[in-house]
GROMACS .gro file of C-alpha atoms in nm:
model
  256
    1MET     CA    1   2.301   0.164  -2.423
    2PRO     CA    2   2.125   0.240  -2.093
    3LEU     CA    3   1.860   0.509  -2.076
    4ILE     CA    4   1.934   0.827  -1.885
    5LYS     CA    5   1.591   0.992  -1.918
    6ILE     CA    6   1.238   0.863  -1.973
    7VAL     CA    7   1.025   1.095  -2.185
    8TYR     CA    8   0.726   0.869  -2.244
    9PHE     CA    9   0.608   0.543  -2.091
   10ASP     CA   10   0.274   0.375  -2.153
   11GLU     CA   11   0.234   0.209  -1.813
   12GLU     CA   12  -0.097   0.038  -1.888
   13SER     CA   13   0.027  -0.129  -2.205
   14ALA     CA   14   0.353  -0.230  -2.039
   15SER     CA   15   0.164  -0.364  -1.738
   16ASP     CA   16  -0.061  -0.571  -1.964
   17LEU     CA   17   0.246  -0.709  -2.137
   18LEU     CA   18   0.409  -0.798  -1.804
   19ASP     CA   19   0.090  -0.962  -1.678
   20MET     CA   20   0.051  -1.173  -1.992
   21THR     CA   21   0.410  -1.296  -1.981
   22ALA     CA   22   0.408  -1.351  -1.602
   23GLY     CA   23   0.079  -1.539  -1.599
   24GLY     CA   24  -0.076  -1.309  -1.341
   25LYS     CA   25   0.215  -1.311  -1.095
   26GLU     CA   26   0.256  -0.934  -1.116
   27GLU     CA   27  -0.087  -0.890  -0.955
   28THR     CA   28   0.037  -1.067  -0.644
   29SER     CA   29   0.322  -0.818  -0.601
   30VAL     CA   30   0.079  -0.530  -0.649
   31GLU     CA   31  -0.148  -0.658  -0.372
   32LYS     CA   32   0.149  -0.695  -0.137
   33ILE     CA   33   0.251  -0.336  -0.204
   34LYS     CA   34  -0.105  -0.220  -0.130
   35GLU     CA   35  -0.110  -0.409   0.201
   36ARG     CA   36   0.223  -0.261   0.310
   37SER     CA   37   0.104   0.088   0.214
   38GLU     CA   38  -0.220   0.057   0.414
   39ALA     CA   39  -0.035  -0.076   0.718
   40LEU     CA   40   0.217   0.208   0.698
   41GLU     CA   41  -0.064   0.463   0.670
   42ALA     CA   42  -0.227   0.344   0.994
   43LYS     CA   43   0.105   0.328   1.178
   44VAL     CA   44   0.207   0.681   1.080
   45MET     CA   45  -0.132   0.823   1.184
   46VAL     CA   46  -0.116   0.667   1.533
   47LYS     CA   47   0.240   0.790   1.591
   48LEU     CA   48   0.157   1.142   1.475
   49LEU     CA   49  -0.147   1.177   1.702
   50GLY     CA   50   0.047   1.034   1.993
   51LYS     CA   51   0.338   1.278   1.959
   52LEU     CA   52   0.105   1.576   1.940
   53ASN     CA   53  -0.097   1.451   2.240
   54LEU     CA   54  -0.412   1.489   2.035
   55MET     CA   55  -0.541   1.135   2.071
   56PRO     CA   56  -0.780   1.209   2.363
   57PHE     CA   57  -0.908   1.536   2.217
   58ILE     CA   58  -0.939   1.471   1.846
   59GLY     CA   59  -1.291   1.488   1.713
   60ALA     CA   60  -1.450   1.249   1.470
   61SER     CA   61  -1.454   1.502   1.186
   62ALA     CA   62  -1.092   1.601   1.235
   63GLU     CA   63  -0.990   1.238   1.255
   64ALA     CA   64  -1.176   1.162   0.933
   65SER     CA   65  -1.018   1.462   0.763
   66ALA     CA   66  -0.668   1.364   0.870
   67SER     CA   67  -0.729   1.005   0.770
   68GLY     CA   68  -0.856   1.118   0.431
   69GLY     CA   69  -0.548   1.333   0.375
   70THR     CA   70  -0.322   1.048   0.471
   71SER     CA   71  -0.513   0.814   0.241
   72ARG     CA   72  -0.464   1.051  -0.051
   73SER     CA   73  -0.095   1.077   0.029
   74ALA     CA   74  -0.069   0.700   0.058
   75ARG     CA   75  -0.243   0.657  -0.276
   76ASN     CA   76   0.003   0.896  -0.441
   77VAL     CA   77   0.297   0.709  -0.293
   78LEU     CA   78   0.140   0.381  -0.398
   79HIS     CA   79   0.087   0.500  -0.755
   80LYS     CA   80   0.447   0.624  -0.775
   81THR     CA   81   0.576   0.297  -0.632
   82LEU     CA   82   0.371   0.090  -0.875
   83SER     CA   83   0.477   0.312  -1.165
   84ASN     CA   84   0.844   0.273  -1.083
   85THR     CA   85   0.800  -0.101  -1.032
   86ILE     CA   86   0.634  -0.144  -1.371
   87LEU     CA   87   0.903   0.064  -1.543
   88THR     CA   88   1.187  -0.125  -1.375
   89ASP     CA   89   1.034  -0.464  -1.452
   90TYR     CA   90   0.968  -0.365  -1.811
   91LEU     CA   91   1.324  -0.243  -1.872
   92GLN     CA   92   1.460  -0.567  -1.729
   93LYS     CA   93   1.238  -0.791  -1.941
   94PHE     CA   94   1.145  -0.610  -2.264
   95ARG     CA   95   1.419  -0.773  -2.473
   96GLY     CA   96   1.251  -1.108  -2.415
   97PHE     CA   97   0.910  -0.990  -2.533
   98ASP     CA   98   0.809  -1.107  -2.879
   99GLY     CA   99   0.681  -0.823  -3.093
  100VAL     CA  100   0.850  -0.532  -2.913
  101GLU     CA  101   1.086  -0.361  -3.157
  102LEU     CA  102   1.362  -0.110  -3.092
  103LEU     CA  103   1.327   0.196  -3.317
  104GLU     CA  104   1.626   0.430  -3.335
  105GLU     CA  105   1.756   0.728  -3.533
  106LEU     CA  106   1.412   0.855  -3.629
  107GLN     CA  107   1.327   1.219  -3.692
  108LEU     CA  108   0.968   1.275  -3.587
  109SER     CA  109   0.727   1.521  -3.741
  110ALA     CA  110   0.354   1.584  -3.745
  111ARG     CA  111   0.179   1.588  -4.079
  112ARG     CA  112   0.000   1.914  -4.147
  113GLU     CA  113  -0.374   1.901  -4.087
  114SER     CA  114  -0.335   1.588  -3.874
  115ALA     CA  115  -0.481   1.555  -3.525
  116ALA     CA  116  -0.129   1.554  -3.378
  117TYR     CA  117  -0.042   1.876  -3.562
  118LEU     CA  118  -0.357   2.046  -3.432
  119LYS     CA  119  -0.300   1.909  -3.082
  120MET     CA  120   0.043   2.073  -3.066
  121TYR     CA  121  -0.096   2.420  -3.128
  122ALA     CA  122  -0.441   2.385  -2.971
  123PRO     CA  123  -0.332   2.516  -2.626
  124TYR     CA  124  -0.218   2.844  -2.784
  125MET     CA  125  -0.561   2.896  -2.936
  126ARG     CA  126  -0.691   2.988  -2.591
  127MET     CA  127  -0.506   3.318  -2.626
  128ILE     CA  128  -0.691   3.410  -2.947
  129LYS     CA  129  -1.009   3.610  -2.903
  130MET     CA  130  -1.233   3.592  -3.207
  131GLU     CA  131  -1.597   3.658  -3.130
  132ASP     CA  132  -1.708   3.587  -3.487
  133ALA     CA  133  -1.505   3.266  -3.525
  134PRO     CA  134  -1.713   2.967  -3.642
  135LEU     CA  135  -1.533   2.745  -3.389
  136ASP     CA  136  -1.484   2.772  -3.014
  137LEU     CA  137  -1.106   2.806  -3.021
  138ALA     CA  138  -1.077   2.808  -2.642
  139GLY     CA  139  -1.243   2.468  -2.619
  140PHE     CA  140  -1.067   2.315  -2.919
  141ASP     CA  141  -0.799   2.148  -2.709
  142ASP     CA  142  -1.060   1.993  -2.479
  143THR     CA  143  -1.249   1.862  -2.781
  144LEU     CA  144  -0.938   1.690  -2.915
  145GLU     CA  145  -0.866   1.550  -2.568
  146SER     CA  146  -1.204   1.379  -2.549
  147ALA     CA  147  -1.217   1.273  -2.914
  148LYS     CA  148  -0.877   1.107  -2.950
  149GLY     CA  149  -0.648   0.927  -2.708
  150TYR     CA  150  -0.364   0.833  -2.943
  151TYR     CA  151  -0.181   1.073  -3.173
  152GLU     CA  152   0.029   0.974  -3.473
  153LEU     CA  153   0.366   1.118  -3.571
  154VAL     CA  154   0.573   1.024  -3.875
  155GLY     CA  155   0.922   0.894  -3.803
  156GLU     CA  156   1.176   0.914  -4.086
  157GLY     CA  157   1.499   0.717  -4.068
  158VAL     CA  158   1.843   0.806  -4.199
  159GLY     CA  159   1.780   0.620  -4.524
  160GLY     CA  160   1.443   0.786  -4.581
  161ALA     CA  161   1.228   0.495  -4.464
  162LYS     CA  162   0.919   0.611  -4.276
  163HIS     CA  163   0.706   0.468  -3.996
  164ILE     CA  164   0.397   0.593  -3.818
  165LEU     CA  165   0.438   0.609  -3.441
  166ARG     CA  166   0.128   0.634  -3.220
  167PHE     CA  167   0.151   0.796  -2.876
  168ASN     CA  168  -0.090   0.777  -2.584
  169ILE     CA  169  -0.137   1.143  -2.493
  170GLY     CA  170  -0.166   1.052  -2.124
  171ALA     CA  171   0.163   0.861  -2.109
  172PHE     CA  172   0.411   1.150  -2.133
  173ARG     CA  173   0.635   1.205  -1.831
  174ASN     CA  174   0.816   1.503  -1.682
  175ASN     CA  175   0.583   1.754  -1.853
  176TYR     CA  176   0.692   1.655  -2.204
  177GLY     CA  177   0.448   1.662  -2.495
  178LEU     CA  178   0.413   1.584  -2.863
  179ALA     CA  179   0.598   1.896  -2.975
  180ASP     CA  180   0.907   1.806  -2.769
  181LEU     CA  181   0.953   1.476  -2.952
  182GLN     CA  182   1.043   1.657  -3.275
  183ARG     CA  183   1.346   1.821  -3.113
  184MET     CA  184   1.492   1.522  -2.931
  185GLN     CA  185   1.713   1.230  -3.025
  186LEU     CA  186   1.520   0.938  -2.879
  187VAL     CA  187   1.503   0.562  -2.884
  188PHE     CA  188   1.157   0.406  -2.903
  189HIS     CA  189   1.011   0.071  -2.802
  190GLY     CA  190   0.717  -0.007  -3.029
  191VAL     CA  191   0.470  -0.280  -3.113
  192LYS     CA  192   0.364  -0.307  -3.476
  193VAL     CA  193  -0.016  -0.286  -3.487
  194GLY     CA  194  -0.090  -0.238  -3.856
  195SER     CA  195  -0.019  -0.022  -4.159
  196ALA     CA  196  -0.155   0.300  -4.307
  197ARG     CA  197  -0.076   0.572  -4.558
  198GLU     CA  198   0.074   0.898  -4.447
  199ASP     CA  199  -0.210   1.091  -4.607
  200SER     CA  200  -0.461   0.898  -4.394
  201LEU     CA  201  -0.341   1.092  -4.087
  202THR     CA  202  -0.526   1.412  -4.179
  203MET     CA  203  -0.840   1.505  -3.989
  204GLN     CA  204  -1.038   1.487  -4.312
  205SER     CA  205  -0.928   1.127  -4.369
  206GLU     CA  206  -1.001   1.029  -4.009
  207MET     CA  207  -1.356   1.157  -4.040
  208ASN     CA  208  -1.387   0.975  -4.373
  209PRO     CA  209  -1.227   0.635  -4.301
  210GLY     CA  210  -1.355   0.492  -4.626
  211GLY     CA  211  -1.148   0.740  -4.826
  212THR     CA  212  -0.771   0.757  -4.850
  213GLY     CA  213  -0.711   0.500  -4.579
  214ARG     CA  214  -0.796   0.197  -4.794
  215VAL     CA  215  -0.594   0.025  -5.061
  216ARG     CA  216  -0.692   0.148  -5.406
  217VAL     CA  217  -0.653  -0.012  -5.747
  218GLU     CA  218  -0.400   0.258  -5.839
  219ASP     CA  219  -0.169   0.127  -5.565
  220LEU     CA  220  -0.120  -0.191  -5.767
  221THR     CA  221  -0.009   0.000  -6.076
  222GLU     CA  222   0.305   0.197  -6.152
  223GLU     CA  223   0.104   0.519  -6.176
  224GLY     CA  224  -0.001   0.489  -5.815
  225ASP     CA  225   0.341   0.394  -5.684
  226SER     CA  226   0.451   0.698  -5.484
  227SER     CA  227   0.585   0.765  -5.136
  228GLU     CA  228   0.261   0.941  -5.048
  229ASP     CA  229   0.049   0.637  -5.138
  230SER     CA  230   0.273   0.366  -4.994
  231LEU     CA  231   0.166   0.186  -4.679
  232LEU     CA  232   0.376   0.259  -4.370
  233ASP     CA  233   0.414   0.035  -4.067
  234VAL     CA  234   0.220   0.165  -3.766
  235TYR     CA  235   0.370   0.121  -3.418
  236ASP     CA  236   0.212   0.178  -3.080
  237VAL     CA  237   0.494   0.324  -2.871
  238LEU     CA  238   0.550   0.172  -2.528
  239LEU     CA  239   0.851   0.379  -2.424
  240ALA     CA  240   1.057   0.672  -2.549
  241GLY     CA  241   1.377   0.779  -2.381
  242VAL     CA  242   1.721   0.932  -2.412
  243GLU     CA  243   2.017   0.699  -2.416
  244VAL     CA  244   2.344   0.778  -2.245
  245MET     CA  245   2.563   0.969  -2.488
  246VAL     CA  246   2.909   0.813  -2.501
  247PRO     CA  247   3.160   1.070  -2.635
  248GLU     CA  248   3.380   0.949  -2.916
  249SER     CA  249   3.745   0.911  -2.823
  250ASP     CA  250   3.976   1.170  -2.975
  251ASP     CA  251   4.309   1.000  -3.033
  252GLU     CA  252   4.479   1.325  -3.129
  253SER     CA  253   4.380   1.501  -2.809
  254VAL     CA  254   4.502   1.203  -2.606
  255GLU     CA  255   4.841   1.212  -2.776
  256ARG     CA  256   4.873   1.584  -2.704
   0.00000   0.00000   0.00000
């Protein structure tokens, strides 16, 4: 089904994928877009100054300021154009990419004490005033931002099978965030990058990578065979979106 809304799109990863499959041809299109944007910027500036009859009187500083403003605007337009181009190209070609899997009907959640769980509530900590707190709660969100770029959520399917989905915190669109993913019915495009236990997602395990994250002898025995200890597939998510909802036909209502 076609997508009606894009919630998350990792442009850099998708761009790398497009470049690798196109053999560098995508770079050529990017350069052409840049050239057209720069030419348009100069043309608009000349027309604007001419209409306002400011060409003979404009000073060097004012001209530089106006040019700088136009350059920033052009860069924004360029970034948006490139972003839309990458997204469009990706949606047209992703089914032909080896390794990109379609993940559907997953209920996402953040494991307690994980970085993703803390990231969801870190912004609200700025409202808490505790002078004697051992941690700087106001700066906790900034600390997480600089310490970790990807955040893991657990996706559970209808049959109970679980996966770990990793999200680039800078790739969310339309002001969505990690917390919103738990309340939405989404389809995901993911690349399998490894495997890990669910209990390895806690902050304690991340700061002690030699602990619960490795395969133990108990995992090879019946005593250690549990859902908590089992290895889950880890996917880096390229895209998350909402598919068009097609209402089911109601034969009875049609007959009436």
